[in-house]
Coordinates of C-alpha atoms in Angstrom, one line a residue:
M1 CA 7.6 7.0 22.9
S2 CA 11.3 7.3 23.3
D3 CA 13.7 7.7 20.4
S4 CA 15.4 4.4 19.9
A5 CA 18.3 6.1 18.0
T6 CA 21.7 5.5 19.7
P7 CA 24.2 8.3 20.2
A8 CA 26.1 7.1 17.1
T9 CA 23.0 7.5 14.9
P10 CA 23.1 10.7 12.9
V11 CA 20.4 13.2 14.0
T12 CA 19.6 14.3 10.4
F13 CA 18.3 12.5 7.4
P14 CA 20.2 12.6 4.0
P15 CA 19.7 16.0 2.2
A16 CA 18.0 14.3 -0.8
F17 CA 15.6 12.3 1.4
L18 CA 12.0 12.4 0.2
W19 CA 9.4 13.5 2.8
G20 CA 6.1 12.4 1.3
A21 CA 2.6 11.3 1.9
A22 CA 0.5 8.7 0.2
T23 CA -3.1 8.2 -0.9
S24 CA -5.0 5.9 -3.3
A25 CA -7.6 6.7 -5.9
Y26 CA -10.7 5.0 -4.7
Q27 CA -10.1 6.2 -1.1
I28 CA -10.1 9.9 -1.9
E29 CA -11.2 10.8 -5.5
G30 CA -14.9 10.4 -5.5
A31 CA -16.5 11.4 -8.9
V32 CA -17.0 7.7 -9.6
R33 CA -19.3 8.3 -12.5
E34 CA -17.7 11.4 -14.1
D35 CA -15.8 11.8 -17.3
G36 CA -16.2 8.2 -18.5
R37 CA -15.2 6.3 -15.4
T38 CA -16.9 3.0 -14.9
P39 CA -17.2 0.8 -11.8
S40 CA -14.2 -1.0 -10.3
I41 CA -14.5 -4.0 -8.1
W42 CA -14.5 -1.6 -5.1
D43 CA -17.5 0.2 -6.4
T44 CA -19.3 -3.1 -6.7
F45 CA -18.1 -4.4 -3.4
S46 CA -18.9 -1.3 -1.4
H47 CA -22.4 -1.1 -2.9
T48 CA -23.1 -4.7 -1.9
P49 CA -25.1 -4.8 1.4
G50 CA -23.1 -6.0 4.4
K51 CA -19.6 -5.6 2.8
T52 CA -18.5 -2.3 4.4
A53 CA -19.2 -0.6 7.7
G54 CA -22.5 1.2 7.5
G55 CA -22.8 0.5 3.8
E56 CA -20.4 3.3 3.2
T57 CA -18.8 3.8 -0.3
G58 CA -16.2 5.8 -2.1
D59 CA -18.7 7.6 -4.2
I60 CA -17.7 11.0 -2.9
A61 CA -14.9 10.2 -0.4
N62 CA -12.7 13.3 -0.2
D63 CA -13.9 14.8 -3.5
H64 CA -10.3 15.0 -4.4
Y65 CA -11.2 14.9 -8.1
H66 CA -12.6 18.4 -7.8
R67 CA -10.5 19.6 -4.9
Y68 CA -7.0 18.5 -6.0
R69 CA -5.6 21.9 -6.5
D70 CA -6.4 22.9 -2.9
D71 CA -5.1 19.5 -1.7
V72 CA -1.8 20.1 -3.5
A73 CA -1.5 23.5 -2.0
M74 CA -2.0 22.0 1.4
M75 CA 0.8 19.5 0.7
A76 CA 3.1 22.4 -0.2
D77 CA 2.1 24.2 3.0
L78 CA 3.1 21.0 4.9
N79 CA 6.6 21.1 3.3
L80 CA 6.1 17.8 1.4
N81 CA 8.5 17.3 -1.4
A82 CA 6.9 14.0 -2.6
Y83 CA 3.4 12.6 -3.1
R84 CA 2.5 9.1 -3.9
F85 CA -1.0 8.6 -5.5
S86 CA -2.6 5.9 -7.5
V87 CA -4.5 5.9 -10.8
S88 CA -8.0 4.7 -11.1
W89 CA -7.7 2.1 -13.9
S90 CA -11.4 2.3 -14.8
R91 CA -11.1 6.1 -15.0
V92 CA -8.4 5.8 -17.7
Q93 CA -9.5 2.6 -19.4
P94 CA -13.2 1.9 -18.5
T95 CA -13.4 -1.7 -19.6
G96 CA -9.8 -2.6 -18.8
R97 CA -9.2 -2.9 -22.5
G98 CA -8.7 -0.7 -25.5
P99 CA -7.9 3.0 -25.9
A100 CA -7.7 5.4 -23.0
V101 CA -10.4 7.9 -22.2
Q102 CA -8.6 11.2 -22.5
R103 CA -10.8 13.0 -19.9
G104 CA -9.6 10.5 -17.4
L105 CA -6.0 10.9 -18.3
D106 CA -6.4 14.7 -18.3
F107 CA -7.2 14.6 -14.6
Y108 CA -3.9 12.9 -13.8
R109 CA -2.0 15.3 -16.2
R110 CA -3.5 18.2 -14.3
L111 CA -2.6 16.7 -11.0
V112 CA 1.0 16.0 -12.0
D113 CA 1.3 19.5 -13.4
E114 CA 0.0 21.0 -10.2
L115 CA 2.4 18.9 -8.1
L116 CA 5.4 19.9 -10.2
A117 CA 4.5 23.5 -10.1
K118 CA 4.7 23.3 -6.2
G119 CA 8.0 21.5 -6.3
I120 CA 6.5 18.2 -5.2
K121 CA 7.8 15.0 -6.8
P122 CA 5.0 12.7 -8.0
A123 CA 5.2 8.9 -7.5
V124 CA 2.5 7.1 -9.5
T125 CA 1.1 3.7 -8.3
L126 CA -0.6 2.0 -11.2
Y127 CA -2.7 -0.5 -9.2
H128 CA -4.0 0.0 -5.7
W129 CA -6.7 -2.7 -5.7
D130 CA -9.4 -1.1 -8.0
L131 CA -9.6 -3.6 -10.9
P132 CA -12.1 -2.6 -13.6
Q133 CA -15.3 -4.6 -12.9
E134 CA -15.4 -5.9 -16.5
L135 CA -12.1 -7.6 -16.0
E136 CA -13.3 -9.2 -12.8
D137 CA -16.4 -10.4 -14.7
A138 CA -14.0 -12.0 -17.1
G139 CA -12.3 -13.9 -14.2
G140 CA -10.2 -11.2 -12.5
W141 CA -6.7 -11.9 -11.2
P142 CA -7.0 -15.7 -11.1
E143 CA -7.1 -15.4 -14.9
R144 CA -3.8 -15.0 -16.7
D145 CA -5.2 -12.6 -19.3
T146 CA -5.6 -9.9 -16.5
A147 CA -1.8 -9.6 -16.3
Y148 CA -1.7 -8.8 -20.0
R149 CA -4.5 -6.2 -19.7
F150 CA -2.5 -4.6 -16.9
A151 CA 0.6 -4.3 -19.2
E152 CA -1.5 -2.5 -21.8
Y153 CA -2.8 -0.1 -19.1
A154 CA 0.8 0.4 -17.8
Q155 CA 1.9 1.4 -21.3
I156 CA -0.9 3.9 -21.6
M157 CA 0.1 5.6 -18.4
G158 CA 3.8 5.5 -19.2
E159 CA 3.1 7.2 -22.5
A160 CA 0.8 9.8 -20.9
L161 CA 2.9 10.8 -17.9
G162 CA 6.4 9.3 -18.4
D163 CA 7.8 12.6 -19.6
R164 CA 7.0 14.3 -16.2
V165 CA 6.7 11.5 -13.6
E166 CA 10.1 9.8 -12.8
N167 CA 9.0 7.4 -10.0
W168 CA 6.6 4.5 -10.9
I169 CA 5.2 1.7 -8.8
T170 CA 3.4 -1.1 -10.6
L171 CA 1.4 -2.7 -7.7
N172 CA 0.6 -1.8 -4.2
E173 CA 0.4 -4.7 -1.7
P174 CA -0.4 -7.5 -4.1
W175 CA -0.8 -9.7 -1.0
C176 CA -4.0 -7.8 -0.2
S177 CA -5.3 -8.0 -3.7
A178 CA -4.7 -11.8 -3.9
F179 CA -5.5 -13.0 -0.4
L180 CA -8.0 -10.5 1.1
G181 CA -9.7 -10.3 -2.3
Y182 CA -9.9 -13.9 -3.3
A183 CA -9.3 -16.0 -0.1
S184 CA -10.8 -14.3 3.0
G185 CA -13.2 -12.1 0.9
V186 CA -12.9 -9.1 3.2
H187 CA -11.8 -7.0 0.3
A188 CA -13.1 -6.7 -3.2
P189 CA -14.1 -8.7 -5.1
G190 CA -15.0 -10.7 -2.0
R191 CA -14.3 -14.2 -3.2
T192 CA -13.3 -17.0 -0.9
D193 CA -11.4 -19.6 -3.0
P194 CA -7.8 -20.2 -1.6
A195 CA -6.7 -21.9 -4.8
A196 CA -7.9 -19.0 -6.9
A197 CA -6.0 -16.6 -4.5
L198 CA -2.8 -18.5 -5.2
K199 CA -3.3 -18.2 -8.9
A200 CA -4.1 -14.5 -8.4
A201 CA -0.8 -14.0 -6.6
H202 CA 1.1 -15.5 -9.5
H203 CA -0.8 -13.4 -12.1
L204 CA -0.2 -10.3 -10.0
N205 CA 3.5 -11.1 -10.1
L206 CA 3.3 -11.6 -13.9
A207 CA 1.4 -8.3 -14.2
H208 CA 4.3 -6.6 -12.4
G209 CA 6.9 -8.0 -14.7
L210 CA 4.9 -7.3 -17.9
G211 CA 4.0 -3.9 -16.6
A212 CA 7.6 -3.0 -15.8
K213 CA 8.6 -4.0 -19.3
A214 CA 5.8 -2.0 -20.8
L215 CA 6.7 1.1 -18.8
R216 CA 10.3 0.9 -19.8
S217 CA 9.4 0.5 -23.4
V218 CA 7.8 4.0 -23.5
M219 CA 9.5 6.0 -20.8
P220 CA 12.9 7.9 -20.5
A221 CA 15.7 5.7 -19.1
R222 CA 16.0 8.1 -16.1
N223 CA 12.6 6.9 -14.8
T224 CA 12.5 4.4 -12.0
V225 CA 10.2 1.3 -11.7
A226 CA 9.4 -0.3 -8.3
L227 CA 6.6 -2.0 -6.5
S228 CA 5.3 -1.8 -3.0
L229 CA 5.1 -4.9 -0.8
N230 CA 3.6 -5.4 2.6
T231 CA 5.6 -8.4 3.6
S232 CA 4.7 -9.3 7.2
V233 CA 7.4 -9.0 9.8
V234 CA 6.7 -12.5 11.2
R235 CA 7.9 -13.5 14.7
P236 CA 7.5 -16.9 16.3
L237 CA 5.7 -16.8 19.7
S238 CA 8.5 -19.1 21.1
P239 CA 11.7 -18.6 19.1
G240 CA 13.1 -21.7 20.7
D241 CA 10.2 -23.9 19.6
P242 CA 10.8 -25.5 16.2
A243 CA 7.1 -25.8 15.6
D244 CA 6.6 -22.1 16.1
V245 CA 9.6 -21.3 13.9
A246 CA 8.1 -23.5 11.2
A247 CA 4.8 -21.6 11.5
A248 CA 6.5 -18.3 11.2
R249 CA 8.3 -19.6 8.1
K250 CA 5.0 -20.6 6.5
I251 CA 3.5 -17.2 7.0
D252 CA 6.6 -15.5 5.9
D253 CA 6.4 -17.5 2.6
L254 CA 2.8 -16.6 2.1
S255 CA 3.2 -12.9 2.8
G256 CA 6.6 -12.2 1.4
G257 CA 8.3 -15.1 -0.4
I258 CA 5.4 -15.6 -2.7
F259 CA 6.2 -12.1 -4.1
H260 CA 9.8 -11.3 -3.5
G261 CA 10.9 -14.8 -4.4
P262 CA 10.1 -14.6 -8.1
I263 CA 10.4 -10.8 -8.3
L264 CA 13.8 -10.5 -6.6
H265 CA 15.3 -13.9 -7.1
G266 CA 13.5 -15.5 -10.1
A267 CA 12.0 -18.4 -8.2
Y268 CA 9.2 -19.3 -5.7
P269 CA 10.4 -20.7 -2.4
E270 CA 10.3 -24.5 -2.4
T271 CA 8.8 -24.4 1.0
L272 CA 5.9 -22.4 -0.3
L273 CA 5.2 -24.7 -3.2
E274 CA 5.3 -27.7 -0.9
A275 CA 3.1 -26.2 1.8
T276 CA 0.4 -25.2 -0.7
S277 CA 0.5 -28.4 -2.8
S278 CA -2.8 -29.6 -1.3
L279 CA -4.5 -26.6 -3.0
T280 CA -2.7 -26.2 -6.3
D281 CA -0.1 -27.9 -8.5
W282 CA 1.1 -24.4 -9.6
S283 CA 0.5 -25.3 -13.2
C284 CA -0.5 -21.6 -13.7
I285 CA 3.3 -21.0 -13.8
Q286 CA 4.1 -21.3 -17.5
D287 CA 7.4 -21.6 -19.2
G288 CA 9.1 -18.2 -19.2
D289 CA 6.9 -16.7 -16.5
L290 CA 9.7 -16.5 -13.9
D291 CA 12.0 -14.6 -16.4
L292 CA 9.2 -12.2 -17.2
I293 CA 8.5 -11.6 -13.5
H294 CA 12.2 -11.2 -12.6
Q295 CA 12.6 -7.8 -14.1
P296 CA 15.3 -5.5 -12.9
L297 CA 13.9 -3.1 -10.2
D298 CA 15.1 0.4 -9.7
A299 CA 13.8 0.6 -6.1
L300 CA 11.6 -1.3 -3.7
G301 CA 8.7 0.1 -1.8
L302 CA 8.0 -1.3 1.7
N303 CA 4.7 -0.8 3.6
Y304 CA 4.7 -1.4 7.3
Y305 CA 2.2 -1.0 10.1
T306 CA 2.6 -3.8 12.7
P307 CA 4.5 -7.1 13.2
T308 CA 2.8 -10.5 13.0
L309 CA 3.2 -13.0 15.9
V310 CA 2.4 -16.6 15.3
S311 CA 2.8 -20.1 16.7
A312 CA 1.9 -23.6 15.8
A313 CA -1.9 -24.0 16.3
D314 CA -3.3 -25.9 19.2
P315 CA -5.7 -28.4 17.5
D316 CA -8.1 -28.1 20.5
A317 CA -8.2 -24.3 20.6
E318 CA -11.1 -22.4 19.1
G319 CA -11.8 -18.7 18.5
P320 CA -11.3 -15.9 16.0
R321 CA -8.2 -15.7 14.0
A322 CA -6.4 -12.6 15.3
D323 CA -4.3 -11.8 12.2
G324 CA -5.4 -8.2 12.0
H325 CA -6.9 -8.5 8.5
G326 CA -10.7 -8.3 9.2
A327 CA -13.3 -10.7 10.3
S328 CA -14.1 -13.6 8.0
E329 CA -14.9 -17.3 8.4
H330 CA -12.4 -17.8 5.6
S331 CA -8.7 -17.4 6.1
P332 CA -6.4 -15.2 4.0
W333 CA -3.6 -17.7 4.6
P334 CA -4.1 -20.7 2.2
A335 CA -3.0 -24.1 3.7
A336 CA -2.0 -22.5 7.0
D337 CA -4.8 -23.7 9.3
D338 CA -2.0 -25.2 11.4
V339 CA -0.8 -21.7 12.3
A340 CA -2.2 -19.6 15.2
F341 CA -2.0 -15.8 15.3
H342 CA -1.5 -13.8 18.5
Q343 CA -1.8 -10.2 19.5
S344 CA 1.7 -8.6 19.4
P345 CA 2.6 -6.7 22.6
G346 CA 2.4 -3.0 22.8
E347 CA 0.0 -0.1 22.6
L348 CA -2.8 -0.6 20.1
T349 CA -4.1 1.7 17.3
E350 CA -7.8 1.9 16.4
M351 CA -7.2 -0.9 14.0
G352 CA -6.2 -3.1 17.0
W353 CA -2.6 -3.2 15.6
S354 CA 0.3 -3.1 18.1
V355 CA 2.7 -0.2 17.8
D356 CA 6.2 -1.6 17.4
P357 CA 8.7 0.6 15.4
T358 CA 11.4 -2.1 15.7
G359 CA 9.4 -4.1 13.1
L360 CA 10.0 -1.4 10.5
Y361 CA 13.8 -1.5 11.2
D362 CA 13.7 -5.3 10.9
L363 CA 11.8 -5.1 7.6
I364 CA 14.2 -2.6 6.1
M365 CA 17.3 -4.6 7.1
R366 CA 15.7 -7.8 5.9
Y367 CA 15.4 -6.3 2.4
N368 CA 18.8 -4.7 2.7
R369 CA 20.0 -8.3 2.8
E370 CA 17.5 -9.8 0.3
A371 CA 18.4 -7.2 -2.4
P372 CA 21.7 -5.6 -1.6
G373 CA 22.2 -2.3 -3.4
L374 CA 18.5 -1.8 -4.2
P375 CA 17.2 1.6 -3.0
I376 CA 14.3 1.3 -0.6
Y377 CA 11.4 3.7 0.0
I378 CA 8.9 3.4 2.9
T379 CA 5.8 3.8 0.7
E380 CA 3.3 3.5 3.6
N381 CA 3.6 3.8 7.3
G382 CA 1.0 5.3 9.7
A383 CA -1.7 4.6 12.2
A384 CA -5.5 5.1 12.8
Y385 CA -6.6 6.9 15.9
D386 CA -10.0 8.3 17.0
D387 CA -9.3 11.9 16.0
K388 CA -11.9 14.6 16.7
P389 CA -11.7 18.4 16.6
D390 CA -11.6 20.2 19.9
A391 CA -13.7 23.2 20.9
D392 CA -11.3 25.5 19.0
G393 CA -11.6 23.4 15.9
K394 CA -8.1 21.9 16.2
V395 CA -7.2 18.3 16.1
H396 CA -4.6 17.0 18.5
D397 CA -3.3 13.5 17.9
P398 CA -0.3 13.0 20.2
D399 CA -0.5 9.2 19.7
R400 CA 0.1 9.6 16.0
V401 CA 3.0 12.1 16.6
A402 CA 4.6 9.5 18.9
Y403 CA 4.0 6.8 16.3
L404 CA 5.7 8.8 13.5
H405 CA 8.5 9.8 15.7
G406 CA 9.2 6.2 16.8
H407 CA 9.0 4.8 13.3
L408 CA 11.0 7.5 11.6
S409 CA 13.7 7.1 14.3
E410 CA 13.9 3.4 13.2
V411 CA 14.2 4.5 9.6
R412 CA 17.1 6.8 10.6
R413 CA 18.7 3.9 12.5
A414 CA 18.5 1.7 9.5
I415 CA 20.1 4.3 7.3
A416 CA 22.9 4.6 9.9
D417 CA 23.3 0.8 9.7
G418 CA 23.9 0.9 6.0
A419 CA 20.4 0.7 4.4
D420 CA 19.8 2.8 1.4
V421 CA 16.4 4.3 2.4
R422 CA 15.7 7.3 0.1
G423 CA 12.2 8.4 1.2
Y424 CA 9.2 8.0 3.5
Y425 CA 5.6 8.3 2.5
L426 CA 3.3 8.8 5.5
W427 CA 0.0 6.9 5.3
S428 CA -2.1 8.8 4.8
L429 CA -2.1 12.4 3.7
M430 CA -5.7 12.8 5.0
D431 CA -8.5 10.8 6.4
N432 CA -10.3 8.8 3.7
F433 CA -12.4 5.8 2.8
E434 CA -10.7 2.9 4.7
W435 CA -12.0 0.1 2.6
A436 CA -14.3 -2.3 4.4
Y437 CA -14.1 -0.1 7.5
G438 CA -15.8 2.7 5.7
Y439 CA -15.1 6.1 7.2
D440 CA -14.7 4.8 10.7
K441 CA -10.9 4.6 10.8
R442 CA -8.9 7.7 10.4
F443 CA -5.3 7.3 9.2
G444 CA -4.8 10.9 8.0
A445 CA -2.3 13.5 9.1
V446 CA -5.0 15.9 7.9
Y447 CA -8.6 15.6 9.4
V448 CA -11.4 15.6 6.9
D449 CA -15.0 16.6 7.8
Y450 CA -16.8 14.4 5.3
V451 CA -20.0 16.6 5.4
T452 CA -18.3 19.9 4.6
Q453 CA -15.1 18.5 3.1
Q454 CA -13.1 20.8 5.3
R455 CA -9.4 19.8 5.7
I456 CA -7.8 20.5 9.1
P457 CA -4.1 19.6 9.6
K458 CA -3.7 17.6 12.8
S459 CA -0.8 18.0 15.2
S460 CA 0.9 15.1 13.4
A461 CA 0.8 17.0 10.1
L462 CA 2.4 20.1 11.8
W463 CA 5.0 17.8 13.4
Y464 CA 5.8 16.1 10.1
A465 CA 6.0 19.5 8.3
R466 CA 8.7 20.5 10.8
A467 CA 10.6 17.2 10.2
A468 CA 10.3 17.6 6.4
K469 CA 11.6 21.2 6.6
T470 CA 14.6 20.5 8.9
G471 CA 15.5 16.9 8.0
T472 CA 15.4 16.1 11.7
L473 CA 12.9 14.6 14.1
P474 CA 11.4 17.2 16.5
E475 CA 10.6 15.9 20.0
P476 CA 7.0 14.8 20.1
E477 CA 6.1 17.0 23.0
G478 CA 4.8 20.5 22.5
I479 CA 3.1 20.0 19.1

């Protein structure tokens, strides 16, 4: 893949740029029944027959709970200066209510201390999809009370780690929590109620606002509060066709506007409210909610993998919905049956997602316009490939090296064009439990043998380590 940077684009990244990697708790920690932890919705979902590939679960995963010191040492060896991880809510607050379990908090205290000792800046994500099962039993995200329970949990974490962790993220990809969890059912808790999914989206927004306030009430003023969105980069199949442009607008509202509208601008898009009026009257929005949601942000996290290509649906066409979000008879796009999804052009990853670095540039510049002056972090970007050790025990992944080179080139181009991008977190540090796909999809820069728990840095990890050390992008060849 060629570097799309122009001769006018600087070849180096800013000196303070964060070179990080990201993970999430249920995907790597294991130890699901230790030290007071209770089931989350992902424990329940993965143990339900037919929900994950091969019936695989995160019970052991990467055993990071016991191997975190070695994993942090590995991060240091790879020249990372930042690490984004999430907290298992039910490890800290088993029922989603009441006082914290100190043994659970102690794990994260030890992890943070280990990171700081190695010169690695921690970034804590409070919620990466693993709601305590007791809160789901009480109604989950479609219930307003869940947002208030999240705020209490946020305060617990801010009090425990706010003195040592400066960068905080309230929610990761609330779109997935709401629409894959409650509309298409391919993610936990596996419900298929589009009206409930829209309520869940609002209550996730409310949780962000309440959580941000709670964090700031107990943390030093120097700390930053952000959230990570996976807004689709939506492109109409025929840009000159008004029907295709309208279809793209509808999906953009459902993937992005439903979150950044109230969070960044204090209002939901009118086009979203109108398009979904057949499913809900939005009475879940109470007086004062939009002010609560519209908290000042210190930064914005953006997650990007592939663009979305749509058109107006042909009413006579039949077939699977190729939106890249798993197979289900139920759509994750409420009130959007009039939209058809198409495979974007380009090489495909193991997820069937097209490789298109220009989408990352477009996403960055879009939010550079949506929220001028707001610092941006790329909190996830990466690709799954069918990685295997060779006869010498090494793992060569040239496709991932090319993917990272192409996407980081677009980050550098965005910075040159005026975007304030301050860091990049590769997804993922290491192979892990890939949700409903089980252990079949490998996103890691580090290979994991799940039988022996051996970690083997892939070619991409070595390439990224050189980039992090020099602040430049080495050519992909020769790694």
